[in-house]
Amino acid sequence: FLGARSLTGLTKRFGFTMNNRLLGVYSFEGGEPHYRELLEAWFTGAQTNDLLMCHPATIIDPSDALGQQRVAEYAVLSGNDFLALLKRHSLSLSVGRNDSLC
């Protein structure tokens, strides 16, 4: 209703690819354990061309109300458990390319 169908149609018409679904929407609470659980749930249902939205940070910005959770995301995403999680779900990471919208 907010224009996604039009955007999808335009991207196809001009030869771009686009993600199918957006994963990663949550309340920004719960620290590392909760984020790890959420990743497990998102990855369990992940499909080809899904996009994981994340907001990691290496330090807490005192002016950012979500700063502590951003650091928790970074800790999970940069840890060895994350690679094992990807492997367990047969998922891979890719970086946006010139022929895709991210």
Coordinates of N, CA and C in Angstrom, one line a residue:
F1 N 0.8 -1.2 0.0 CA 0.0 0.0 0.0 C 0.8 1.3 0.0
L2 N 2.1 1.1 0.4 CA 3.0 2.3 0.4 C 3.9 2.4 -0.8
G3 N 3.6 1.7 -1.8 CA 4.4 1.8 -3.0 C 5.3 0.7 -3.3
A4 N 5.3 -0.4 -2.5 CA 6.3 -1.5 -2.7 C 6.0 -2.2 -4.1
R5 N 4.8 -2.4 -4.4 CA 4.5 -3.0 -5.7 C 5.0 -2.2 -6.9
S6 N 4.8 -0.9 -6.8 CA 5.3 -0.1 -7.9 C 6.8 -0.1 -8.0
L7 N 7.5 -0.1 -6.8 CA 8.9 -0.2 -6.8 C 9.4 -1.5 -7.4
T8 N 8.8 -2.6 -6.9 CA 9.1 -3.9 -7.4 C 9.0 -4.0 -9.0
G9 N 7.9 -3.4 -9.4 CA 7.7 -3.4 -10.9 C 8.7 -2.6 -11.6
L10 N 9.1 -1.5 -11.1 CA 10.1 -0.7 -11.7 C 11.5 -1.4 -11.7
T11 N 11.8 -2.0 -10.6 CA 13.1 -2.7 -10.5 C 13.2 -3.8 -11.5
K12 N 12.1 -4.6 -11.7 CA 12.1 -5.6 -12.7 C 12.2 -5.1 -14.1
R13 N 11.4 -4.0 -14.3 CA 11.4 -3.4 -15.7 C 12.8 -2.9 -16.1
F14 N 13.6 -2.4 -15.1 CA 14.9 -1.9 -15.5 C 16.0 -2.9 -15.2
G15 N 15.7 -4.2 -14.9 CA 16.6 -5.3 -14.8 C 17.4 -5.4 -13.5
F16 N 16.8 -4.8 -12.4 CA 17.4 -4.9 -11.1 C 16.8 -6.0 -10.3
T17 N 17.5 -6.6 -9.4 CA 16.9 -7.5 -8.5 C 16.6 -6.8 -7.2
M18 N 15.7 -7.4 -6.4 CA 15.3 -6.8 -5.1 C 15.1 -7.9 -4.1
N19 N 15.3 -7.6 -2.8 CA 15.1 -8.6 -1.8 C 13.6 -9.0 -1.8
N20 N 13.3 -10.2 -1.4 CA 11.9 -10.7 -1.3 C 11.3 -10.2 0.0
R21 N 11.9 -10.5 1.1 CA 11.4 -10.1 2.4 C 12.4 -9.5 3.3
L22 N 12.0 -8.7 4.2 CA 12.9 -8.0 5.2 C 12.8 -8.8 6.5
L23 N 14.0 -9.3 6.9 CA 14.1 -9.9 8.2 C 14.9 -8.9 9.2
G24 N 14.6 -9.0 10.5 CA 15.4 -8.2 11.4 C 14.6 -7.2 12.1
V25 N 13.3 -7.1 12.0 CA 12.5 -6.1 12.7 C 12.2 -6.7 14.1
Y26 N 12.6 -5.9 15.1 CA 12.3 -6.3 16.5 C 12.3 -5.1 17.4
S27 N 12.2 -5.3 18.7 CA 12.0 -4.2 19.6 C 13.3 -3.6 20.1
F28 N 14.4 -4.1 19.6 CA 15.8 -3.6 20.1 C 16.0 -3.8 21.6
E29 N 15.6 -4.9 22.1 CA 15.7 -5.2 23.5 C 16.2 -6.6 23.7
G30 N 16.8 -6.9 24.8 CA 17.1 -8.3 25.2 C 18.5 -8.7 25.1
G31 N 19.4 -7.9 24.7 CA 20.8 -8.2 24.7 C 21.2 -9.3 23.7
E32 N 22.4 -9.8 23.9 CA 22.9 -10.8 23.0 C 22.0 -12.1 23.0
P33 N 21.6 -12.6 24.1 CA 20.9 -13.9 24.1 C 19.6 -13.8 23.3
H34 N 18.9 -12.7 23.4 CA 17.6 -12.5 22.7 C 17.9 -12.3 21.2
Y35 N 18.9 -11.6 20.9 CA 19.2 -11.3 19.5 C 19.6 -12.7 18.8
R36 N 20.4 -13.5 19.5 CA 20.7 -14.8 19.0 C 19.5 -15.6 18.7
E37 N 18.5 -15.6 19.6 CA 17.3 -16.4 19.5 C 16.5 -15.8 18.3
L38 N 16.5 -14.5 18.1 CA 15.8 -13.9 17.0 C 16.4 -14.4 15.6
L39 N 17.7 -14.3 15.6 CA 18.4 -14.8 14.4 C 18.1 -16.2 14.0
E40 N 18.0 -17.0 15.0 CA 17.7 -18.4 14.8 C 16.3 -18.5 14.2
A41 N 15.3 -17.8 14.7 CA 14.0 -17.8 14.2 C 13.9 -17.2 12.8
W42 N 14.6 -16.1 12.6 CA 14.5 -15.5 11.2 C 15.2 -16.4 10.2
F43 N 16.3 -17.0 10.6 CA 17.0 -17.9 9.7 C 16.3 -19.2 9.4
T44 N 15.5 -19.7 10.4 CA 14.7 -20.9 10.2 C 13.8 -20.7 9.0
G45 N 13.2 -19.5 8.9 CA 12.2 -19.3 7.9 C 12.8 -18.5 6.7
A46 N 14.1 -18.3 6.6 CA 14.7 -17.5 5.5 C 14.5 -18.2 4.2
Q47 N 14.4 -17.4 3.2 CA 14.3 -17.9 1.8 C 15.3 -17.1 0.9
T48 N 15.5 -17.6 -0.3 CA 16.4 -17.0 -1.2 C 16.0 -15.5 -1.4
N49 N 17.0 -14.6 -1.4 CA 16.8 -13.2 -1.6 C 16.1 -12.5 -0.5
D50 N 16.1 -13.1 0.7 CA 15.6 -12.3 1.9 C 16.8 -11.4 2.4
L51 N 16.4 -10.3 3.0 CA 17.4 -9.4 3.5 C 17.3 -9.2 5.0
L52 N 18.4 -9.4 5.6 CA 18.5 -9.2 7.1 C 18.9 -7.7 7.4
M53 N 18.0 -7.0 8.0 CA 18.4 -5.6 8.4 C 19.0 -5.7 9.8
C54 N 20.1 -5.0 10.0 CA 20.7 -5.0 11.3 C 21.4 -3.6 11.5
H55 N 21.7 -3.3 12.8 CA 22.2 -2.0 13.1 C 23.3 -2.1 14.1
P56 N 24.4 -2.9 13.8 CA 25.4 -3.1 14.8 C 26.3 -1.9 15.0
A57 N 26.9 -1.9 16.2 CA 27.9 -0.8 16.5 C 28.9 -1.4 17.5
T58 N 30.1 -0.9 17.4 CA 31.2 -1.4 18.3 C 31.3 -0.7 19.6
I59 N 30.7 0.4 19.7 CA 30.7 1.2 21.0 C 29.3 1.7 21.2
I60 N 29.0 1.9 22.5 CA 27.7 2.5 22.8 C 27.8 4.0 22.7
D61 N 26.9 4.6 21.9 CA 26.8 6.0 21.8 C 25.8 6.5 22.8
P62 N 26.2 7.3 23.8 CA 25.3 7.7 24.9 C 24.1 8.4 24.4
S63 N 24.1 9.0 23.3 CA 23.0 9.8 22.7 C 22.0 8.9 22.0
D64 N 22.3 7.6 21.8 CA 21.5 6.7 21.1 C 20.8 5.8 22.1
A65 N 19.5 5.9 22.1 CA 18.7 5.0 23.0 C 18.8 3.5 22.7
L66 N 19.2 3.2 21.5 CA 19.4 1.8 21.1 C 20.8 1.4 21.1
G67 N 21.7 2.2 21.6 CA 23.2 2.0 21.6 C 23.6 0.6 22.2
Q68 N 23.0 0.3 23.3 CA 23.4 -0.9 24.0 C 23.0 -2.1 23.2
Q69 N 21.9 -2.1 22.6 CA 21.4 -3.2 21.7 C 22.2 -3.3 20.4
R70 N 22.7 -2.2 19.9 CA 23.5 -2.2 18.7 C 24.8 -2.9 19.0
V71 N 25.4 -2.7 20.2 CA 26.6 -3.4 20.6 C 26.3 -4.9 20.7
A72 N 25.2 -5.2 21.3 CA 24.8 -6.6 21.4 C 24.7 -7.3 20.0
E73 N 24.1 -6.6 19.1 CA 24.0 -7.1 17.7 C 25.4 -7.3 17.1
Y74 N 26.3 -6.4 17.3 CA 27.7 -6.5 16.8 C 28.3 -7.7 17.4
A75 N 28.2 -7.9 18.7 CA 28.8 -9.0 19.4 C 28.4 -10.4 18.8
V76 N 27.1 -10.5 18.5 CA 26.5 -11.7 18.0 C 27.0 -11.9 16.5
L77 N 26.8 -10.8 15.7 CA 27.2 -10.9 14.3 C 28.7 -11.1 14.0
S78 N 29.5 -10.7 14.9 CA 30.9 -10.9 14.7 C 31.5 -12.1 15.4
G79 N 30.7 -12.8 16.1 CA 31.1 -14.0 16.9 C 31.2 -15.3 16.0
N80 N 31.9 -16.3 16.5 CA 32.0 -17.5 15.8 C 30.7 -18.3 15.7
D81 N 29.8 -18.1 16.7 CA 28.5 -18.7 16.7 C 27.7 -18.3 15.5
F82 N 27.9 -17.1 15.0 CA 27.1 -16.6 13.9 C 27.4 -17.4 12.6
L83 N 28.7 -17.6 12.4 CA 29.1 -18.4 11.2 C 28.5 -19.8 11.3
A84 N 28.5 -20.4 12.5 CA 27.9 -21.7 12.7 C 26.4 -21.7 12.4
L85 N 25.8 -20.6 12.8 CA 24.3 -20.4 12.6 C 24.0 -20.4 11.1
L86 N 24.8 -19.6 10.4 CA 24.7 -19.5 8.9 C 24.8 -20.9 8.3
K87 N 25.9 -21.6 8.7 CA 26.1 -22.9 8.1 C 25.0 -23.9 8.4
R88 N 24.5 -23.8 9.7 CA 23.4 -24.7 10.1 C 22.2 -24.5 9.2
H89 N 22.0 -23.3 8.8 CA 20.8 -23.0 8.0 C 21.1 -23.0 6.5
S90 N 22.3 -23.3 6.1 CA 22.7 -23.3 4.7 C 22.5 -21.9 4.1
L91 N 22.9 -20.9 4.9 CA 22.8 -19.5 4.4 C 24.2 -18.9 4.1
S92 N 24.2 -17.9 3.3 CA 25.4 -17.2 3.0 C 25.2 -15.7 3.0
L93 N 26.2 -15.0 3.2 CA 26.2 -13.5 3.2 C 26.6 -13.0 1.8
S94 N 26.0 -12.0 1.4 CA 26.5 -11.3 0.2 C 26.4 -9.8 0.4
V95 N 27.3 -9.1 -0.3 CA 27.3 -7.7 -0.3 C 26.6 -7.2 -1.5
G96 N 25.9 -6.0 -1.3 CA 25.2 -5.4 -2.4 C 26.1 -5.2 -3.6
R97 N 25.6 -5.5 -4.7 CA 26.3 -5.3 -6.0 C 25.7 -4.2 -6.8
N98 N 26.3 -3.8 -7.8 CA 25.8 -2.7 -8.7 C 24.5 -3.1 -9.3
D99 N 24.3 -4.4 -9.5 CA 23.0 -4.8 -10.2 C 21.9 -5.2 -9.2
S100 N 22.0 -4.8 -8.0 CA 21.0 -5.1 -7.0 C 20.7 -3.9 -6.1
L101 N 19.5 -3.9 -5.6 CA 19.1 -2.8 -4.7 C 19.2 -3.4 -3.3
C102 N 19.8 -2.7 -2.4 CA 20.0 -3.2 -1.0 C 19.2 -2.3 0.0

